[in-house]
Amino acid sequence: MASPVHSPEPALLAALARRPGHHVPVWFMRQAGRSLPEYRAVRGVESILTVLEDPELAATITLQPVERYHVDAAILYSDIMAPLAAAGVGVDIVPGLGPTFDPPIRARSDLARLDRFHPEALEAMASTVRLVTAASPVPLIGFAGGPFTVASYLIEGRPSRDYSATKRLMLADAGLFAALLERLTDIAAASIAVQVEAGASAVQIFDSWAGALSGPAFRDHVARHLRRLAAVIGELGVPSIYFSVGTAHLEADICELGFDAVGIDWRVDLEGFATRHGSRLALQGNLDPAYVLAPVDVVLAEARAVLTASAPAPGYVFNLGHGVLPESDPDVLARVVDLVHDEGTRLRTNALEATS
Amino acid sequence: MASPVHSPEPALLAALARRPGHHVPVWFMRQAGRSLPEYRAVRGVESILTVLEDPELAATITLQPVERYHVDAAILYSDIMAPLAAAGVGVDIVPGLGPTFDPPIRARSDLARLDRFHPEALEAMASTVRLVTAASPVPLIGFAGGPFTVASYLIEGRPSRDYSATKRLMLADAGLFAALLERLTDIAAASIAVQVEAGASAVQIFDSWAGALSGPAFRDHVARHLRRLAAVIGELGVPSIYFSVGTAHLEADICELGFDAVGIDWRVDLEGFATRHGSRLALQGNLDPAYVLAPVDVVLAEARAVLTASAPAPGYVFNLGHGVLPESDPDVLARVVDLVHDEGTRLRTNALEATS
């Protein structure tokens, strides 16, 4: 561990700024969660919303993977729907199902329901952030949901496979769709501001379902809201990461939104992506979370391949391509963290030298 | 309708061979199904497997959309798991859930269970094909599942979101995984041979879940089986279509498998794809099925955009980017068919002239 006396720049923040760091940073999406026995021991079966009302518990859960793995970032234990749920606008998060919104958004008059959101509803979230940052040896990443992904839950009313109601509204009433995403961008920005003010050092936008959109749909209906969100985070003075899934077809669009870093899934050819965009963006990813379930030697070989492929990007954060699967073995993830810390810099340097 | 006296080449077969045709052909994946009242009237609630044992009923369902829409192809009413289910190897298709396989494949000894498959088990399927082709004014497309997609059901035991057991087996025992896909390729080939012998004029491989794989995984573990399948279909003397979802990152690999045509989803930029591959491949797609739920004028505008984007590909078949959603309005789909037939050739020609 780096000595606190020297207070070197945290590896995560160096990487996000594309500056040389002490080591290659690593964290895992959903590192706090059901894969950890210490999480299951404290978690209970109630909705995550109940846990989030208890900052001590939420902070404990947030810090568990930092203590276990010595990852380079804590990620706030929360949910992209939590700000709306906390505001009492009708969002629930049902265990075993996911976010619900009843009745779903269908008409312009439904937008008024979102006006009940005020940042004061996020006091528990702010407390959690303060507790975590007071105790954490590494930076805390705050987060918010991408406006399209959050909108899809509000319009579908529940998790969806095909986003048909969302797309129908987008095409049938582009003005209402834009007004909804505008409002959700404001709410995401307010939630992020609360987290940054309370001590978060970086912000990730989770836009998991953006990959359901075609290029024209993303450009016409979604990109400008994300551009505004990136600008807002920039004004707060913290680095921003945009994460999505299944968006290989949106690569050029995503890289022009103005975020400091882009998180990619395992479908994307990391080396090609790093070569094309590494001079302007930091990259994060992209080991397939399902691969973590393989025999440990195979997992480590795949992690080495990811590190090698990342070499063309000066700013790089090791991560999975999506969240940790609940059935993952924490001991395997611990081995991955050690590998990234022990061999990451050497593997990336060797890969660069081999191609130069 | 074209007069049977002149017996012109069916538009579908002309397009798949990249020959000029009488008009732009159109059909819809899952055109026979819950979106049609005449389907719901005959279908009942039992498993599709029960329906497939009744060739008269399966043929009636197959022909319903041909009669209603005057589409340019019938697609056999069946399921990619039907050959295995018919063979009594332990596959079921549970209404509301999907394919199941109990117990799932975990060890090499489990492969022996697939040996109970014999083409004779497909007699009902052959009868259905004979009934359809005797009555249909347009070609019948036979089909089979891609070996990876079928394997994922056998290994997961049920529909999956992350394919973790499938990928774990792929990484932990590549030999067993290869042997399984080898066997499933044989079964797909046998099923296709039965359909072609009974009268099917073209074949589509449905490989919906291939998009869950990274490029290296697709190339190392899946591509060679698909290449063999494409070659087998070629030897049968009928054109082949490879369809997958979310595979923008596998574009180069998919286009080199040896199929005559590639079906793409709405995520793919059709015009770019047509420009890159249209000289070697016929293309099929790619209107977002969710867009069909929009107001009809919007649907028709989007369908026109698809037709225009397809222009660089001499061989082109209009389709959706995935199956018809059950809540689709058949009257809207009928309008799309008419649009493709009435304006398709003109829109494609105009687009070509505008760029030359």
XYZ file of C-alpha atoms in Angstrom:
712
model
C 0.000 0.000 0.000
C 1.191 3.515 -0.756
C 2.290 5.393 2.344
C -0.145 8.121 3.402
C 2.864 10.311 4.333
C 3.776 10.874 0.706
C 0.115 11.390 -0.289
C 0.755 10.382 -3.901
C -2.055 10.990 -6.360
C -4.482 8.074 -6.097
C -3.937 5.659 -8.980
C -7.579 5.972 -10.066
C -7.424 9.733 -10.449
C -4.069 9.632 -12.217
C -5.449 7.139 -14.735
C -8.655 9.106 -15.325
C -6.492 12.179 -16.020
C -4.245 10.107 -18.312
C -1.259 10.825 -16.067
C 1.341 8.165 -15.156
C 0.385 6.570 -11.855
C 1.961 4.474 -9.147
C 0.222 1.362 -10.430
C -2.644 0.308 -12.695
C -5.887 0.993 -10.796
C -8.659 -1.581 -10.563
C -12.183 -1.681 -9.208
C -15.229 -3.751 -10.090
C -18.714 -2.639 -10.942
C -21.038 -4.156 -8.293
C -17.966 -5.020 -6.166
C -20.209 -4.385 -3.151
C -22.910 -6.963 -3.380
C -24.162 -10.506 -3.237
C -20.862 -12.102 -4.229
C -19.456 -11.133 -0.796
C -20.320 -13.205 2.312
C -19.826 -10.111 4.504
C -22.462 -8.347 2.366
C -24.931 -11.200 2.655
C -24.296 -11.209 6.422
C -25.505 -7.618 6.858
C -27.873 -7.199 3.942
C -31.186 -8.889 4.769
C -33.898 -9.430 2.169
C -35.660 -6.070 2.112
C -35.516 -3.611 -0.793
C -32.220 -1.811 -1.314
C -34.196 1.365 -0.625
C -34.515 0.367 3.019
C -30.751 -0.113 3.284
C -30.114 3.257 1.674
C -32.070 4.989 4.443
C -29.366 3.742 6.853
C -26.109 5.576 6.008
C -24.038 3.526 8.477
C -25.092 0.292 6.810
C -24.759 1.659 3.278
C -21.269 2.960 4.125
C -20.283 -0.378 5.630
C -21.396 -2.176 2.470
C -19.596 0.376 0.278
C -16.342 -0.187 2.168
C -16.468 -3.991 2.355
C -14.818 -4.638 -1.046
C -12.213 -1.914 -0.408
C -11.165 -3.691 2.758
C -11.252 -7.141 1.211
C -9.681 -6.515 -2.199
C -7.655 -3.294 -1.756
C -9.260 -2.044 -4.956
C -8.416 1.502 -5.999
C -11.896 2.928 -5.645
C -15.002 2.609 -3.558
C -18.249 2.860 -5.517
C -21.215 4.195 -3.619
C -23.661 1.438 -2.673
C -26.851 2.786 -4.192
C -29.002 2.394 -7.292
C -29.545 4.552 -10.353
C -33.224 4.823 -9.368
C -32.444 5.734 -5.739
C -32.696 9.533 -6.146
C -36.183 9.240 -7.622
C -37.196 6.607 -5.096
C -35.967 8.777 -2.222
C -37.992 11.673 -3.593
C -41.183 9.658 -3.258
C -42.281 10.129 -6.850
C -43.562 6.569 -7.185
C -40.390 4.647 -7.999
C -39.861 1.399 -6.127
C -37.103 -1.191 -6.404
C -38.634 -4.621 -5.956
C -36.293 -7.411 -4.775
C -35.943 -10.038 -7.514
C -37.581 -7.802 -10.122
C -35.930 -4.382 -10.212
C -37.163 -0.807 -10.562
C -40.881 -0.186 -10.988
C -42.875 2.986 -11.615
C -46.623 2.840 -11.331
C -48.345 4.162 -13.353
C -45.646 4.561 -16.012
C -45.109 7.798 -17.928
C -47.435 8.077 -20.898
C -48.385 11.751 -21.225
C -46.929 15.179 -20.615
C -49.003 15.544 -17.453
C -47.030 12.630 -15.966
C -43.883 14.766 -15.942
C -45.252 16.819 -13.074
C -44.848 13.778 -10.830
C -41.072 14.216 -11.128
C -41.269 17.750 -9.775
C -41.495 16.312 -6.288
C -37.778 15.580 -6.547
C -35.631 17.937 -4.457
C -31.955 17.409 -3.606
C -32.889 17.545 0.094
C -34.354 14.064 -0.381
C -30.765 12.858 -0.798
C -29.606 13.610 2.742
C -29.100 9.916 3.539
C -27.022 9.571 0.373
C -24.903 12.567 1.392
C -24.379 11.093 4.860
C -23.278 7.804 3.353
C -20.780 9.585 1.127
C -19.383 11.508 4.115
C -19.026 8.336 6.180
C -17.309 6.496 3.332
C -14.897 9.254 2.373
C -13.934 9.799 6.012
C -12.955 6.134 6.314
C -11.829 5.107 2.835
C -8.144 4.898 1.891
C -9.126 5.255 -1.776
C -11.320 7.658 -3.757
C -15.078 7.211 -3.789
C -16.815 7.086 -7.161
C -20.265 8.612 -7.075
C -22.755 7.809 -9.781
C -26.018 8.471 -11.507
C -28.048 6.705 -14.161
C -27.961 7.841 -17.750
C -31.147 9.731 -18.633
C -32.176 7.194 -21.288
C -31.721 4.203 -18.991
C -33.651 5.873 -16.153
C -36.335 7.030 -18.603
C -36.770 3.493 -19.889
C -37.727 2.323 -16.387
C -40.157 5.215 -15.954
C -41.801 4.622 -19.327
C -41.875 0.810 -19.233
C -42.850 0.800 -15.556
C -40.585 -2.217 -14.971
C -37.450 -3.844 -16.414
C -37.911 -4.536 -20.119
C -36.320 -6.657 -22.792
C -37.243 -4.649 -25.856
C -37.956 -1.079 -24.617
C -40.965 -0.965 -26.903
C -42.964 1.563 -24.851
C -39.865 3.750 -24.507
C -39.155 3.752 -28.217
C -42.817 4.232 -29.058
C -42.927 7.366 -26.899
C -39.620 8.580 -28.368
C -41.022 8.325 -31.890
C -44.610 9.340 -31.192
C -43.869 12.391 -29.024
C -40.258 13.478 -29.350
C -41.021 16.670 -27.434
C -42.303 14.832 -24.383
C -39.414 12.376 -24.596
C -36.945 15.283 -24.688
C -38.659 17.007 -21.767
C -38.462 13.801 -19.742
C -34.764 13.281 -20.471
C -34.128 16.957 -19.742
C -35.737 16.568 -16.333
C -33.861 13.326 -15.630
C -30.606 15.000 -16.604
C -31.336 17.726 -14.046
C -32.048 15.083 -11.408
C -28.877 13.156 -12.244
C -26.881 16.383 -12.075
C -28.412 17.292 -8.708
C -27.675 13.830 -7.328
C -24.093 14.020 -8.550
C -23.623 17.465 -7.053
C -24.782 16.146 -3.676
C -22.284 13.278 -3.886
C -19.376 15.455 -4.987
C -20.095 18.056 -2.338
C -20.105 15.290 0.259
C -16.725 14.006 -0.906
C -16.969 11.821 -4.025
C -13.799 12.180 -6.139
C -15.095 10.936 -9.478
C -18.445 10.158 -11.082
C -19.644 7.320 -13.286
C -22.772 7.511 -15.426
C -24.371 4.075 -15.748
C -26.261 3.954 -19.044
C -26.663 0.215 -19.347
C -29.513 0.219 -21.849
C -28.208 2.801 -24.327
C -27.123 -0.145 -26.477
C -30.775 -0.823 -27.337
C -30.750 2.292 -29.515
C -29.698 2.675 -33.124
C -27.103 5.305 -34.000
C -29.675 7.784 -35.322
C -31.889 7.332 -32.242
C -28.925 7.858 -29.902
C -27.789 10.953 -31.780
C -31.254 12.494 -32.207
C -32.776 11.765 -28.810
C -30.122 10.976 -26.194
C -26.644 12.341 -26.934
C -27.328 16.010 -26.142
C -28.554 15.189 -22.638
C -25.404 13.188 -21.967
C -23.290 16.033 -23.317
C -24.907 18.360 -20.830
C -24.379 15.870 -18.013
C -20.684 15.549 -18.895
C -20.347 19.334 -18.853
C -22.070 19.593 -15.459
C -19.731 17.017 -13.939
C -16.768 18.855 -15.437
C -17.904 22.056 -13.735
C -17.959 20.217 -10.424
C -14.234 19.603 -10.899
C -14.239 15.799 -10.792
C -13.455 13.318 -13.575
C -16.345 11.579 -15.310
C -16.758 8.046 -16.676
C -19.510 7.034 -19.121
C -20.406 3.344 -18.964
C -22.754 1.474 -21.272
C -23.275 -2.071 -22.559
C -23.567 -3.396 -26.103
C -22.688 -0.057 -27.680
C -19.969 -1.085 -30.129
C -22.155 0.465 -32.825
C -22.192 3.807 -30.958
C -18.428 4.045 -30.406
C -17.840 7.310 -32.263
C -20.863 8.985 -30.667
C -19.987 7.933 -27.138
C -16.416 9.140 -27.438
C -17.599 12.631 -28.371
C -19.919 13.244 -25.408
C -17.279 15.030 -23.353
C -16.705 12.495 -20.592
C -13.118 12.043 -19.371
C -13.303 8.270 -19.538
C -15.371 5.603 -21.273
C -16.159 2.230 -19.738
C -16.614 -0.538 -22.304
C -17.910 -4.075 -22.151
C -16.099 -7.246 -23.262
C -17.664 -7.131 -26.717
C -15.509 -4.162 -27.641
C -12.022 -4.815 -28.973
C -10.134 -2.977 -26.229
C -6.864 -2.676 -28.129
C -8.539 -1.139 -31.159
C -10.593 1.165 -28.968
C -7.483 2.222 -27.024
C -5.607 2.892 -30.253
C -8.425 4.991 -31.684
C -9.373 6.973 -28.574
C -6.644 6.582 -25.948
C -5.023 9.914 -26.744
C -8.208 11.792 -25.843
C -9.966 9.545 -23.328
C -9.170 7.333 -20.401
C -10.571 3.810 -20.789
C -12.095 1.407 -18.308
C -12.905 -2.280 -18.695
C -13.440 -4.894 -19.969
C -13.087 -8.471 -18.668
C -16.289 -10.468 -19.249
C -17.854 -10.936 -15.767
C -18.872 -14.458 -16.761
C -15.197 -15.285 -17.283
C -14.598 -14.744 -13.550
C -16.446 -18.055 -13.007
C -13.816 -19.993 -14.981
C -10.868 -21.805 -13.351
C -8.586 -19.216 -11.763
C -5.659 -19.765 -14.117
C -7.925 -19.061 -17.082
C -9.304 -15.955 -15.369
C -5.798 -14.627 -14.754
C -4.763 -15.346 -18.345
C -7.805 -13.447 -19.608
C -7.065 -10.565 -17.225
C -3.484 -10.439 -18.546
C -4.856 -10.271 -22.083
C -7.045 -7.321 -21.088
C -4.092 -5.497 -19.529
C -1.990 -6.082 -22.631
C -4.780 -4.901 -24.922
C -5.159 -1.707 -22.888
C -1.581 -0.609 -23.524
C -2.269 1.979 -26.261
C -4.358 4.018 -23.781
C -2.143 6.057 -21.399
C -5.085 6.392 -19.003
C -6.521 3.019 -18.097
C -8.600 1.568 -15.241
C -9.019 -2.198 -15.026
C -12.606 -3.307 -14.506
C -15.067 -5.929 -15.655
C -17.219 -5.252 -18.710
C -20.353 -5.213 -16.520
C -21.188 -5.892 -12.872
C -19.759 -8.722 -10.761
C -22.045 -11.763 -11.049
C -23.483 -12.842 -7.669
C -22.028 -16.347 -8.019
C -18.469 -14.997 -8.412
C -15.789 -16.281 -6.043
C -14.306 -13.344 -4.081
C -10.973 -15.187 -3.874
C -10.748 -15.163 -7.655
C -11.497 -11.436 -7.776
C -8.806 -10.901 -5.125
C -6.321 -12.720 -7.380
C -7.324 -10.447 -10.263
C -6.715 -7.338 -8.142
C -3.282 -8.629 -7.126
C -2.460 -9.419 -10.744
C -3.404 -5.929 -11.913
C -1.377 -4.334 -9.115
C 1.655 -6.599 -9.444
C 1.878 -7.113 -13.199
C -0.302 -4.423 -14.736
C 2.338 -1.772 -15.362
C 4.840 -4.317 -16.682
C 2.321 -5.969 -19.033
C 1.196 -2.615 -20.427
C 4.765 -1.368 -20.851
C 5.893 -4.597 -22.521
C 2.952 -4.483 -24.910
C 3.805 -0.925 -25.906
C 7.465 -1.763 -26.441
C 6.570 -4.799 -28.551
C 4.619 -2.632 -30.984
C 6.970 0.361 -31.126
C -49.155 -10.330 -57.644
C -46.860 -11.840 -60.267
C -48.675 -14.119 -62.668
C -47.874 -17.821 -62.196
C -47.895 -18.237 -65.990
C -44.605 -16.398 -66.365
C -43.081 -18.168 -63.344
C -40.612 -15.363 -62.659
C -37.879 -16.055 -60.143
C -39.333 -15.390 -56.691
C -38.164 -11.996 -55.421
C -36.682 -13.555 -52.287
C -34.443 -15.938 -54.215
C -33.362 -13.247 -56.668
C -32.346 -10.973 -53.797
C -30.476 -13.713 -51.945
C -28.545 -14.425 -55.166
C -27.924 -10.673 -55.623
C -29.791 -10.757 -58.944
C -32.228 -8.004 -60.017
C -35.744 -8.998 -59.025
C -39.290 -8.055 -59.843
C -39.617 -6.130 -56.582
C -37.910 -5.754 -53.206
C -38.819 -8.825 -51.147
C -40.035 -8.571 -47.570
C -40.838 -10.982 -44.782
C -40.813 -10.652 -40.985
C -39.132 -12.810 -38.423
C -41.909 -14.226 -36.213
C -44.496 -13.106 -38.778
C -46.476 -16.189 -37.751
C -47.332 -15.647 -34.138
C -49.132 -13.865 -31.368
C -49.480 -10.556 -33.211
C -52.050 -12.219 -35.520
C -55.667 -12.737 -34.354
C -55.982 -15.732 -36.699
C -52.981 -17.270 -34.931
C -54.428 -16.685 -31.475
C -57.695 -18.210 -32.715
C -56.084 -21.557 -33.543
C -53.126 -21.647 -31.195
C -54.335 -22.528 -27.689
C -52.076 -22.278 -24.637
C -50.113 -25.539 -24.784
C -46.395 -25.752 -25.569
C -45.390 -25.064 -29.149
C -44.120 -28.656 -29.166
C -47.704 -29.904 -29.081
C -48.591 -27.760 -32.095
C -45.554 -29.010 -33.995
C -46.806 -32.593 -33.703
C -49.794 -31.522 -35.834
C -48.494 -30.724 -39.347
C -51.872 -29.450 -40.564
C -52.012 -26.893 -37.767
C -48.332 -25.928 -38.060
C -48.769 -25.465 -41.824
C -51.885 -23.345 -41.304
C -49.994 -21.091 -38.885
C -47.013 -20.879 -41.263
C -49.277 -19.758 -44.107
C -51.379 -17.231 -42.152
C -49.007 -14.254 -42.612
C -48.428 -15.148 -46.267
C -52.145 -14.925 -46.895
C -52.611 -11.785 -44.834
C -49.574 -9.746 -45.830
C -48.502 -11.177 -49.220
C -44.975 -11.321 -47.883
C -42.349 -12.860 -50.140
C -41.522 -15.820 -47.947
C -43.123 -18.222 -45.539
C -40.971 -19.089 -42.537
C -41.554 -22.502 -41.031
C -43.500 -22.269 -37.772
C -41.168 -24.115 -35.450
C -38.489 -23.412 -32.836
C -34.728 -23.703 -32.870
C -35.012 -26.276 -30.066
C -37.709 -28.307 -31.832
C -35.389 -30.890 -33.421
C -33.905 -31.762 -30.038
C -37.295 -31.668 -28.370
C -38.758 -33.968 -31.014
C -35.881 -36.371 -30.457
C -36.850 -36.767 -26.811
C -33.418 -35.899 -25.448
C -34.813 -33.885 -22.526
C -35.490 -30.516 -24.137
C -38.796 -28.885 -23.347
C -40.220 -25.512 -24.355
C -42.189 -24.095 -21.457
C -44.883 -21.511 -22.278
C -43.927 -18.153 -20.781
C -40.380 -19.281 -19.988
C -38.739 -20.788 -23.060
C -36.461 -23.766 -23.713
C -35.365 -25.905 -20.785
C -32.984 -28.847 -20.538
C -32.879 -30.814 -17.323
C -30.288 -31.617 -16.147
C -28.111 -29.209 -18.138
C -24.888 -30.252 -19.820
C -21.960 -30.182 -17.442
C -19.684 -33.106 -18.372
C -18.598 -35.049 -21.421
C -20.878 -37.930 -20.425
C -23.851 -35.605 -20.934
C -23.124 -35.489 -24.674
C -24.353 -39.050 -25.060
C -27.872 -37.810 -24.313
C -27.819 -36.025 -27.680
C -27.131 -39.289 -29.514
C -30.806 -40.113 -29.253
C -31.379 -37.543 -32.003
C -32.163 -39.125 -35.382
C -33.566 -37.290 -38.408
C -36.543 -39.695 -38.373
C -37.768 -37.779 -35.328
C -38.440 -34.873 -37.716
C -41.187 -36.557 -39.730
C -43.834 -34.089 -38.487
C -41.553 -31.210 -39.488
C -41.106 -32.732 -42.953
C -44.872 -33.139 -43.312
C -45.408 -29.517 -42.361
C -42.869 -28.378 -44.944
C -44.572 -30.499 -47.626
C -48.000 -29.104 -46.757
C -46.714 -25.520 -46.788
C -44.765 -25.754 -50.015
C -47.675 -27.432 -51.788
C -49.927 -24.505 -50.869
C -47.618 -21.486 -50.653
C -47.342 -18.977 -53.514
C -43.927 -17.925 -52.166
C -40.767 -19.772 -51.118
C -40.552 -21.373 -47.692
C -37.546 -20.514 -45.528
C -36.449 -23.412 -43.364
C -34.294 -22.785 -40.350
C -32.118 -24.084 -37.569
C -30.541 -22.581 -34.480
C -26.919 -21.553 -34.445
C -24.841 -24.084 -32.517
C -23.773 -21.526 -29.890
C -27.320 -20.331 -29.235
C -28.657 -23.894 -28.947
C -25.685 -24.868 -26.778
C -26.373 -21.979 -24.426
C -29.840 -23.374 -23.689
C -28.455 -26.878 -23.126
C -25.704 -25.655 -20.822
C -27.737 -23.059 -18.891
C -30.755 -25.361 -18.748
C -33.046 -22.377 -19.315
C -33.017 -18.905 -20.892
C -30.161 -16.834 -19.473
C -29.153 -13.201 -19.280
C -25.410 -13.596 -18.910
C -24.568 -17.067 -20.294
C -22.217 -17.570 -17.376
C -22.436 -21.372 -17.291
C -21.953 -21.484 -21.065
C -18.873 -19.295 -20.971
C -17.504 -21.102 -17.941
C -17.718 -24.424 -19.796
C -16.227 -22.847 -22.921
C -13.201 -21.657 -20.949
C -12.865 -24.562 -18.540
C -13.222 -27.391 -21.074
C -12.794 -26.120 -24.613
C -12.685 -29.718 -25.885
C -16.080 -30.577 -24.456
C -17.500 -27.264 -25.677
C -16.196 -27.977 -29.181
C -17.594 -31.516 -29.118
C -21.000 -30.155 -28.087
C -21.064 -27.527 -30.831
C -19.847 -30.138 -33.317
C -22.766 -32.379 -32.395
C -25.254 -29.479 -32.521
C -23.922 -28.500 -35.934
C -24.606 -32.055 -37.126
C -28.130 -31.877 -35.723
C -28.776 -28.467 -37.316
C -27.463 -29.804 -40.630
C -29.685 -32.881 -40.407
C -32.724 -30.772 -39.591
C -31.991 -28.439 -42.498
C -31.544 -31.379 -44.868
C -34.966 -32.691 -43.862
C -36.552 -29.301 -44.531
C -34.808 -28.776 -47.873
C -35.650 -32.290 -49.053
C -39.281 -31.622 -48.152
C -39.323 -28.407 -50.167
C -37.759 -25.467 -48.313
C -36.145 -23.045 -50.795
C -33.794 -21.197 -48.448
C -32.448 -21.575 -44.920
C -31.907 -19.117 -42.104
C -29.648 -19.804 -39.141
C -30.961 -18.048 -36.030
C -28.009 -17.318 -33.747
C -29.629 -14.749 -31.514
C -27.178 -14.995 -28.623
C -23.883 -14.906 -30.536
C -23.689 -11.223 -29.611
C -22.916 -12.199 -26.015
C -19.455 -13.305 -27.154
C -16.303 -11.255 -27.558
C -14.507 -11.331 -30.883
C -11.815 -13.741 -29.677
C -14.426 -16.083 -28.150
C -16.485 -16.087 -31.361
C -13.412 -16.742 -33.506
C -11.877 -19.399 -31.243
C -14.973 -21.340 -30.225
C -17.884 -20.706 -32.579
C -16.939 -19.517 -36.068
C -15.650 -22.826 -37.434
C -18.913 -24.612 -36.646
C -20.872 -21.918 -38.465
C -18.495 -22.152 -41.397
C -19.223 -25.861 -41.639
C -22.957 -25.223 -41.394
C -22.786 -22.660 -44.211
C -20.913 -25.171 -46.366
C -23.460 -27.918 -45.672
C -26.349 -25.658 -46.675
C -24.457 -24.677 -49.826
C -24.131 -28.358 -50.754
C -27.893 -28.718 -50.417
C -28.223 -26.140 -53.188
C -30.260 -23.520 -51.330
C -29.271 -20.000 -50.252
C -28.368 -19.418 -46.613
C -28.970 -16.478 -44.269
C -27.111 -15.965 -40.989
C -29.047 -13.921 -38.432
C -27.772 -12.678 -35.098
C -28.450 -9.823 -32.663
C -26.081 -7.298 -31.106
C -23.126 -8.407 -33.195
C -21.886 -5.068 -34.534
C -18.537 -5.961 -32.951
C -18.399 -9.258 -34.909
C -19.177 -7.771 -38.325
C -15.986 -8.837 -40.081
C -16.133 -12.345 -38.635
C -19.785 -12.905 -39.524
C -19.295 -11.749 -43.090
C -16.584 -14.348 -43.630
C -18.520 -17.421 -42.513
C -19.644 -18.355 -46.020
C -23.357 -17.640 -45.782
C -25.028 -16.095 -48.841
C -26.813 -13.444 -46.780
C -26.474 -11.784 -43.408
C -29.424 -10.577 -41.353
C -28.623 -7.602 -39.128
C -30.426 -5.869 -36.315
C -31.321 -2.164 -36.076
C -28.146 -1.332 -34.165
C -26.085 -1.862 -37.290
C -25.673 1.062 -39.680
C -27.266 -0.613 -42.700
C -25.849 1.794 -45.277
C -22.292 1.347 -44.039
C -22.752 -2.416 -43.829
C -24.206 -2.502 -47.353
C -21.320 -0.423 -48.677
C -18.706 -2.651 -47.047
C -20.238 -6.055 -47.799
C -22.976 -5.669 -50.411
C -20.763 -6.774 -53.279
C -20.197 -10.183 -51.681
C -23.294 -10.751 -49.551
C -27.024 -10.251 -49.687
C -28.345 -8.298 -46.684
C -31.521 -8.623 -44.674
C -32.996 -6.251 -42.116
C -33.191 -4.052 -40.116
C -36.180 -2.012 -38.893
C -36.367 -1.975 -35.087
C -39.389 -4.168 -34.183
C -40.246 -1.724 -31.389
C -40.639 1.010 -34.008
C -43.597 -0.902 -35.474
C -45.561 0.192 -32.391
C -45.172 3.893 -33.283
C -47.832 5.871 -35.212
C -48.095 4.436 -38.716
C -46.702 7.494 -40.495
C -43.563 7.297 -38.366
C -43.268 3.565 -39.040
C -43.499 4.133 -42.783
C -40.933 6.949 -42.639
C -38.539 4.670 -40.761
C -39.164 1.843 -43.245
C -38.376 4.240 -46.100
C -35.125 5.181 -44.359
C -34.214 1.489 -44.149
C -34.931 0.953 -47.845
C -32.832 3.983 -48.767
C -29.963 2.838 -46.546
C -30.008 -0.609 -48.176
C -29.302 0.789 -51.635
C -25.563 -0.021 -51.824
C -26.383 -3.761 -51.517
C -27.606 -5.233 -54.834
C -29.140 -8.155 -52.951
C -31.490 -6.986 -50.236
C -34.435 -8.438 -48.297
C -36.512 -6.130 -46.116
C -37.121 -7.434 -42.622
C -37.208 -6.297 -39.027
C -34.029 -6.382 -36.958
C -35.529 -9.104 -34.718
C -38.881 -10.849 -34.363
C -42.293 -9.156 -34.574
C -43.359 -8.073 -31.079
C -46.627 -9.716 -29.965
C -48.300 -6.331 -29.423
C -47.667 -5.243 -33.035
C -50.655 -4.142 -35.124
C -50.977 -6.404 -38.193
C -52.467 -3.493 -40.146
C -49.256 -1.535 -39.639
C -47.155 -4.469 -40.821
C -49.431 -4.768 -43.860
C -48.732 -1.112 -44.666
C -44.990 -1.790 -44.400
C -45.276 -4.702 -46.833
C -47.176 -2.541 -49.299
C -44.604 0.223 -48.942
C -41.715 -2.141 -49.641
C -43.491 -3.597 -52.668
C -44.723 -0.285 -54.063
C -41.818 2.046 -53.304
C -38.875 -0.210 -52.493
C -37.283 -0.414 -55.924
C -37.733 3.319 -56.556
C -36.312 4.342 -53.161
C -33.279 2.097 -53.607
C -32.676 3.282 -57.161
C -33.035 6.948 -56.220
C -30.619 6.537 -53.331
C -28.040 4.960 -55.626
C -28.414 7.704 -58.217
C -28.098 10.395 -55.575
C -24.689 9.088 -54.542
C -23.277 8.297 -57.990
